[in-house]
Coordinates of C-alpha atoms in Angstrom, one line a residue:
Chain D
M1 CA -28.1 -16.0 -14.1
N2 CA -28.3 -18.7 -16.6
T3 CA -25.5 -21.1 -17.7
V4 CA -24.9 -19.3 -20.9
S5 CA -24.4 -15.9 -19.1
R6 CA -22.1 -17.6 -16.6
L7 CA -20.1 -19.2 -19.4
A8 CA -19.8 -15.8 -21.1
I9 CA -18.5 -14.1 -18.0
L10 CA -16.1 -17.0 -17.3
M11 CA -14.6 -16.7 -20.8
L12 CA -14.3 -12.9 -20.4
L13 CA -12.5 -13.3 -17.0
F14 CA -10.3 -16.1 -18.3
F15 CA -9.1 -14.2 -21.4
S16 CA -8.8 -10.8 -19.9
P17 CA -5.3 -9.5 -19.1
W18 CA -6.3 -9.2 -15.4
A19 CA -7.1 -12.9 -15.2
S20 CA -3.6 -13.9 -16.5
F21 CA -2.0 -12.2 -13.5
A22 CA -4.6 -12.9 -10.7
G23 CA -2.9 -14.8 -7.9
D24 CA 0.0 -15.8 -10.1
S25 CA 2.8 -13.4 -10.7
N26 CA 5.0 -14.0 -13.7
G27 CA 7.8 -12.2 -11.8
P28 CA 9.3 -8.8 -12.5
P29 CA 11.1 -8.1 -15.8
K30 CA 14.8 -8.7 -15.4
S31 CA 17.9 -7.1 -16.9
G32 CA 17.9 -7.6 -20.7
D33 CA 14.1 -7.9 -20.8
V34 CA 11.7 -5.6 -22.6
F35 CA 10.0 -3.3 -20.1
P36 CA 6.2 -3.8 -20.1
D37 CA 4.1 -1.2 -21.8
I38 CA 2.6 0.9 -19.0
S39 CA 0.4 4.0 -19.2
L40 CA 0.7 6.8 -16.6
P41 CA -1.5 9.9 -16.1
L42 CA 0.0 13.3 -17.1
P43 CA 1.4 14.8 -13.9
E44 CA -0.7 17.7 -12.6
A45 CA 2.4 19.7 -11.6
A46 CA 3.8 21.8 -14.5
E47 CA 7.4 21.3 -13.2
H48 CA 6.9 17.5 -13.3
R49 CA 5.6 17.7 -16.9
A50 CA 8.5 19.9 -17.8
Y51 CA 11.0 17.6 -16.0
L52 CA 9.7 14.6 -18.0
G53 CA 9.4 16.6 -21.3
L54 CA 5.8 15.7 -21.8
P55 CA 3.4 17.7 -24.0
E56 CA 0.8 19.7 -22.1
D57 CA -2.1 18.2 -24.0
A58 CA -1.5 14.5 -23.4
G59 CA -4.0 12.7 -21.2
S60 CA -1.7 9.9 -20.4
F61 CA 1.8 8.9 -21.5
K62 CA 4.1 5.9 -21.8
T63 CA 7.6 5.6 -20.5
E64 CA 9.0 5.8 -24.1
C65 CA 7.6 9.4 -24.3
I66 CA 9.8 10.6 -21.5
K67 CA 12.7 12.8 -22.7
T68 CA 15.6 10.9 -21.3
R69 CA 18.0 8.0 -22.0
I70 CA 17.6 6.3 -18.7
L71 CA 14.6 6.2 -16.5
I72 CA 14.8 5.0 -12.8
I73 CA 11.4 3.8 -11.5
E74 CA 10.8 3.2 -7.8
I75 CA 7.9 1.0 -6.9
F76 CA 7.0 2.2 -3.4
S77 CA 4.0 2.3 -1.1
M78 CA 3.1 5.0 1.4
Y79 CA 2.4 2.1 3.8
C80 CA 5.8 0.4 3.4
P81 CA 8.1 1.1 6.4
H82 CA 11.2 0.2 4.4
C83 CA 10.2 2.8 1.7
Q84 CA 9.6 5.3 4.5
R85 CA 13.0 4.7 6.1
E86 CA 14.7 4.8 2.7
A87 CA 12.9 8.0 1.4
P88 CA 15.6 10.5 2.4
E89 CA 18.3 8.4 0.8
V90 CA 16.2 8.1 -2.4
N91 CA 15.9 11.9 -2.4
T92 CA 19.6 12.2 -2.1
F93 CA 20.0 9.9 -5.1
Y94 CA 17.6 12.1 -7.1
E95 CA 19.3 15.3 -6.1
S96 CA 22.7 13.9 -7.0
I97 CA 21.3 13.4 -10.6
V98 CA 19.7 16.7 -11.0
N99 CA 22.7 18.5 -9.6
N100 CA 25.0 16.8 -12.1
E101 CA 25.0 18.7 -15.4
A102 CA 26.1 15.7 -17.4
L103 CA 23.4 13.5 -16.0
R104 CA 20.3 15.6 -15.4
D105 CA 19.0 15.3 -18.9
R106 CA 20.1 11.7 -19.4
I107 CA 18.7 10.1 -16.2
K108 CA 15.2 10.8 -15.0
M109 CA 13.3 9.3 -12.1
I110 CA 9.7 8.6 -11.2
G111 CA 7.9 6.7 -8.4
I112 CA 4.8 4.5 -8.7
G113 CA 2.8 4.0 -5.5
A114 CA 1.6 0.3 -5.6
G115 CA -1.9 0.1 -4.3
N116 CA -1.8 3.8 -3.3
S117 CA -4.5 6.3 -4.1
E118 CA -3.8 9.8 -5.3
Y119 CA -4.3 11.0 -1.7
E120 CA -2.0 8.4 -0.3
V121 CA 0.7 9.3 -2.8
E122 CA 0.3 13.0 -1.9
V123 CA 0.7 12.1 1.8
Y124 CA 4.0 10.3 1.0
R125 CA 5.2 13.2 -1.2
T126 CA 4.6 15.8 1.4
T127 CA 5.8 13.7 4.4
Y128 CA 9.2 13.0 2.7
N129 CA 9.5 16.1 0.5
V130 CA 9.8 14.0 -2.6
A131 CA 10.7 16.2 -5.6
F132 CA 10.5 13.7 -8.5
P133 CA 7.1 12.8 -10.0
L134 CA 5.1 10.2 -8.1
F135 CA 2.1 8.3 -9.7
P136 CA -0.8 6.5 -8.0
D137 CA -1.6 2.9 -8.8
P138 CA -4.7 2.4 -6.7
D139 CA -5.9 -0.8 -8.1
Y140 CA -2.5 -2.4 -8.6
K141 CA -2.8 -2.4 -12.4
I142 CA 0.8 -1.3 -13.0
H143 CA 2.0 -3.3 -10.1
K144 CA 0.6 -6.5 -11.7
R145 CA 2.2 -5.7 -15.0
L146 CA 5.5 -5.3 -13.3
G147 CA 5.4 -8.8 -11.6
E148 CA 3.8 -7.9 -8.3
V149 CA 7.1 -6.9 -6.7
R150 CA 7.6 -6.2 -3.0
T151 CA 8.5 -2.6 -2.0
P152 CA 10.7 -0.7 -2.5
Y153 CA 11.7 -2.1 -5.8
F154 CA 13.9 -0.3 -8.4
F155 CA 13.9 -0.7 -12.2
G156 CA 16.4 1.0 -14.5
I157 CA 15.3 1.1 -18.1
A158 CA 16.9 2.4 -21.2
V159 CA 14.2 4.6 -22.9
N160 CA 13.8 4.1 -26.6
A161 CA 11.5 6.5 -28.4
R162 CA 11.6 4.2 -31.5
G163 CA 11.1 0.8 -29.9
P164 CA 10.5 -1.0 -26.7
D165 CA 12.3 0.2 -23.5
Q166 CA 14.9 -2.2 -22.2
V167 CA 15.5 -3.1 -18.6
F168 CA 19.1 -3.0 -17.3
Y169 CA 18.4 -2.9 -13.6
S170 CA 15.8 -4.7 -11.6
E171 CA 16.2 -5.2 -7.8
L172 CA 14.3 -5.4 -4.6
G173 CA 15.3 -3.4 -1.6
G174 CA 17.2 -0.3 -0.6
L175 CA 19.8 1.7 -2.4
D176 CA 22.7 0.7 -0.2
G177 CA 23.7 4.4 -0.2
A178 CA 22.8 7.0 -2.7
E179 CA 26.3 7.5 -4.0
R180 CA 27.0 3.8 -4.4
F181 CA 23.6 3.3 -6.1
L182 CA 24.4 6.2 -8.6
E183 CA 27.7 4.6 -9.4
H184 CA 26.1 1.3 -10.0
I185 CA 23.4 2.8 -12.2
R186 CA 26.1 4.7 -14.2
E187 CA 28.1 1.6 -14.7
S188 CA 25.1 -0.6 -15.7
A189 CA 23.7 2.0 -18.0
K190 CA 27.0 2.9 -19.7
P191 CA 26.1 1.6 -23.1
F192 CA 23.0 3.7 -23.1
L193 CA 24.5 6.9 -21.7
E194 CA 27.4 7.2 -24.1
D195 CA 27.0 9.3 -27.3
Chain I
M1 CA -26.4 -31.1 -16.2
K2 CA -22.8 -32.0 -15.4
K3 CA -21.5 -29.4 -17.8
A4 CA -23.7 -26.7 -16.2
A5 CA -22.4 -27.7 -12.7
F6 CA -18.8 -27.5 -13.9
I7 CA -19.4 -24.1 -15.4
N8 CA -21.0 -22.9 -12.2
L9 CA -18.1 -24.2 -10.2
A10 CA -15.5 -22.6 -12.5
F11 CA -17.5 -19.3 -12.3
L12 CA -17.5 -19.3 -8.5
I13 CA -13.7 -20.1 -8.4
L14 CA -12.9 -17.2 -10.7
L15 CA -15.1 -14.8 -8.8
A16 CA -13.5 -15.8 -5.5
A17 CA -10.1 -15.1 -7.1
A18 CA -11.3 -11.8 -8.3
A19 CA -12.4 -10.8 -4.8
G20 CA -9.0 -11.9 -3.4
W21 CA -6.1 -9.9 -2.1
G22 CA -3.9 -8.3 -4.7
G23 CA -1.3 -6.2 -3.0
A24 CA 2.3 -5.4 -2.5
H25 CA 3.8 -6.1 0.8
S26 CA 6.8 -4.2 2.1
G27 CA 10.2 -5.7 1.7
A28 CA 10.7 -4.7 5.4
F29 CA 8.9 -7.9 6.4
S30 CA 11.1 -10.0 4.1
D31 CA 9.7 -13.5 3.8
K32 CA 8.0 -13.5 7.2
I33 CA 4.5 -12.8 6.0
Y34 CA 2.0 -15.6 6.0
D35 CA -0.5 -15.3 3.2
P36 CA -3.7 -17.1 3.9
G37 CA -5.0 -16.4 0.4
P38 CA -8.4 -14.8 -0.3
L39 CA -10.8 -14.8 2.6
K40 CA -14.5 -14.2 2.8
P41 CA -14.7 -10.3 2.7
T42 CA -16.6 -10.0 5.9
D43 CA -17.8 -12.7 8.4
S44 CA -19.5 -11.1 11.4
K45 CA -22.5 -9.0 12.3
L46 CA -22.0 -5.6 13.8
R47 CA -23.4 -5.2 17.4
V48 CA -23.1 -1.4 17.3
A49 CA -24.2 1.5 15.1
V50 CA -23.3 5.1 14.4
G51 CA -24.9 7.2 17.2
D52 CA -24.6 4.4 19.8
K53 CA -22.8 4.8 23.1
S54 CA -19.6 2.8 22.5
P55 CA -19.0 -0.3 24.6
D56 CA -16.0 0.0 26.9
F57 CA -13.0 -2.4 27.1
K58 CA -9.8 -2.7 28.9
L59 CA -6.8 -4.4 27.1
P60 CA -3.1 -4.9 27.7
A61 CA -0.8 -2.7 25.6
L62 CA 2.6 -3.4 24.2
S63 CA 4.0 -0.7 26.5
G64 CA 3.1 -2.9 29.5
T65 CA 0.2 -0.8 30.7
T66 CA -3.5 -1.5 30.5
I67 CA -5.6 0.8 28.4
A68 CA -9.4 1.3 28.8
L69 CA -11.3 3.0 26.0
S70 CA -13.2 5.1 28.6
Q71 CA -10.0 6.7 29.9
Y72 CA -10.1 9.0 26.8
Q73 CA -13.7 10.1 27.4
G74 CA -13.9 13.9 27.6
E75 CA -10.3 14.3 26.4
R76 CA -9.7 12.7 23.0
N77 CA -11.5 11.3 20.0
V78 CA -10.5 7.7 19.6
V79 CA -9.9 5.7 16.4
L80 CA -10.0 2.0 16.9
S81 CA -8.2 0.1 14.1
F82 CA -9.0 -3.6 14.4
V83 CA -6.7 -5.6 12.0
P84 CA -7.2 -9.4 11.5
A85 CA -3.9 -10.8 12.5
A86 CA -0.1 -10.2 12.8
W87 CA 2.2 -11.3 10.1
T88 CA -0.4 -11.3 7.4
P89 CA -0.2 -9.3 4.1
V90 CA -2.6 -6.4 4.3
C91 CA -2.4 -5.9 8.1
S92 CA 1.4 -5.5 8.0
D93 CA 1.1 -2.6 5.6
Q94 CA -1.8 -0.8 7.3
W95 CA -0.5 0.6 10.5
P96 CA 2.8 1.9 9.0
G97 CA 0.7 4.2 6.9
Y98 CA -1.1 5.5 10.0
N99 CA 2.3 5.9 11.6
I100 CA 3.3 8.7 9.3
I101 CA 0.1 10.8 9.7
E102 CA 0.3 11.4 13.4
P103 CA -0.2 15.2 12.8
V104 CA -3.6 14.5 11.1
F105 CA -4.7 12.6 14.3
R106 CA -3.3 15.4 16.5
E107 CA -5.1 18.0 14.4
H108 CA -8.4 16.3 15.1
E109 CA -7.6 15.7 18.8
A110 CA -7.7 11.9 18.2
I111 CA -5.7 9.0 19.5
L112 CA -5.3 5.8 17.5
L113 CA -5.6 2.4 19.2
G114 CA -4.4 -0.5 17.1
I115 CA -6.0 -3.8 18.1
T116 CA -5.5 -7.5 17.1
V117 CA -6.4 -10.8 18.7
D118 CA -2.7 -11.8 18.8
N119 CA -0.9 -12.2 22.1
L120 CA 1.6 -9.6 23.2
P121 CA 4.8 -11.5 22.2
S122 CA 3.6 -11.9 18.7
L123 CA 2.6 -8.2 18.5
H124 CA 6.0 -7.2 19.9
A125 CA 7.9 -9.1 17.2
W126 CA 5.5 -8.0 14.4
T127 CA 5.4 -4.2 15.2
R128 CA 9.2 -4.0 15.6
E129 CA 9.4 -4.6 11.9
M130 CA 7.2 -1.4 11.4
G131 CA 9.6 0.9 13.2
R132 CA 8.6 3.0 16.2
L133 CA 4.8 3.4 16.3
W134 CA 3.5 6.5 18.0
F135 CA 0.1 4.9 19.0
P136 CA -0.7 2.2 21.5
V137 CA -1.0 -1.4 20.2
L138 CA -3.4 -3.5 22.2
S139 CA -3.8 -7.3 22.5
D140 CA -7.4 -8.7 22.4
F141 CA -6.0 -12.2 22.9
W142 CA -7.7 -13.2 26.2
P143 CA -10.6 -13.6 26.7
H144 CA -10.1 -14.3 23.1
G145 CA -11.4 -11.4 20.9
A146 CA -13.7 -10.1 23.7
A147 CA -13.3 -6.5 22.6
A148 CA -13.9 -7.3 18.9
E149 CA -16.9 -9.3 19.9
K150 CA -18.4 -6.3 21.8
F151 CA -18.4 -4.4 18.6
G152 CA -19.5 -7.4 16.5
V153 CA -16.3 -7.7 14.4
L154 CA -15.0 -11.1 15.6
R155 CA -15.1 -13.5 12.7
S156 CA -16.1 -17.1 13.0
D157 CA -12.4 -18.3 12.7
G158 CA -11.3 -16.2 15.7
I159 CA -9.6 -13.3 13.9
S160 CA -11.2 -9.9 13.7
E161 CA -12.5 -8.0 10.7
R162 CA -10.5 -5.2 9.2
A163 CA -12.5 -2.5 10.9
L164 CA -12.3 1.1 11.9
F165 CA -14.4 2.9 14.5
I166 CA -14.3 6.5 15.5
I167 CA -15.6 7.3 19.0
D168 CA -15.9 11.0 19.9
K169 CA -15.0 12.6 23.2
K170 CA -18.5 11.9 24.6
G171 CA -18.1 8.2 23.9
I172 CA -20.5 8.1 21.0
I173 CA -19.6 6.1 17.9
R174 CA -19.4 8.5 14.9
Y175 CA -17.9 6.3 12.2
I176 CA -17.8 2.6 11.3
S177 CA -16.0 0.9 8.5
V178 CA -15.9 -2.9 8.2
Y179 CA -13.8 -3.2 5.2
N180 CA -13.2 -6.2 2.9
I181 CA -10.6 -8.2 4.9
N182 CA -8.5 -8.8 1.7
K183 CA -8.0 -5.1 1.0
R184 CA -6.6 -2.0 2.7
P185 CA -9.1 0.8 3.4
P186 CA -8.1 4.0 1.6
L187 CA -6.6 6.5 3.9
E188 CA -8.7 9.3 2.6
N189 CA -11.9 7.7 4.0
L190 CA -10.5 7.8 7.5
V191 CA -9.2 11.3 7.2
K192 CA -12.5 12.5 5.9
A193 CA -14.3 10.9 8.8
L194 CA -11.9 12.6 11.2
E195 CA -12.6 16.0 9.5
E196 CA -16.3 15.5 10.0
L197 CA -15.8 15.3 13.7
D198 CA -14.9 19.0 13.8

């Protein structure tokens, strides 16, 4: 490979979005920040597409397309013992939302498997009977966009169909109890939940 | 000439970064993980091949017993999971994944043996962070890396490769994967190899 070719590849690597995150995290978006623009594949399961209010013909979608006011995102990994231990409590949290008539259409939830293939996400889903939509992120593309957080990590974002989504919750670690977590989310998201 | 040398150096540095580890480690390990940074993807030469009779070894297990590979012959298929070192990023998130798929191993009449070159006290402290493991964890600490060396997966700096071997009930090696040390092997590769034993 000659010097010119090497220079061209060097420039490409340096100016690519990947290079800007490699080995140097900018940290996760915090409360008050704009949530990064991430693209997710359309869920295969019809009930998940319906839950998120996504059109059947979309190939991929962005968080702003989800029909909700609040979106809770769990960054997890099938390989993470903390996520494994916490999974039943996370399910309880999800069920407490969907069983609450006032909340079920206003708060939705998804999970993103950092570094997990589709197969690995499926193993996690079936092992822990996870009912909310889970998405693979096999090459850490989304994980890098979200500041290379450890797992489990929870984001709460206010979804805005007409502009960027805004982060109101951004924390590493467990829920500290499903009920307490829901109260905390309701309190933090109050301005976005009110009519 | 100097400019060309600089560009070549910058090119190599960026390529090395590209090959490096980019993962999420579990919050379960808090700040206890030591990140050595990107390492040479592989650094050893295999001494065995698929179809060979597997070398035997006898290693101390965390349970206090000694386990020989040959004790499973005629009874169970064996998956050997060599991981480079305790308290490092990718290794700490590999076995907890295997820990939740015990039924898959059972379905294929297989046992998993987790092996590192760490001593038993280090392995004890490290694996406690993973929760209760259903499979034996073996220490290849002394003679240092002797079991890894028999398979040709001991690296020049004394740690092992991130390697998986499947040995069938007849003691024949049926699958070998020496994976990039900086990355975690996808679970589906191992499961597919187990399915092919049937």
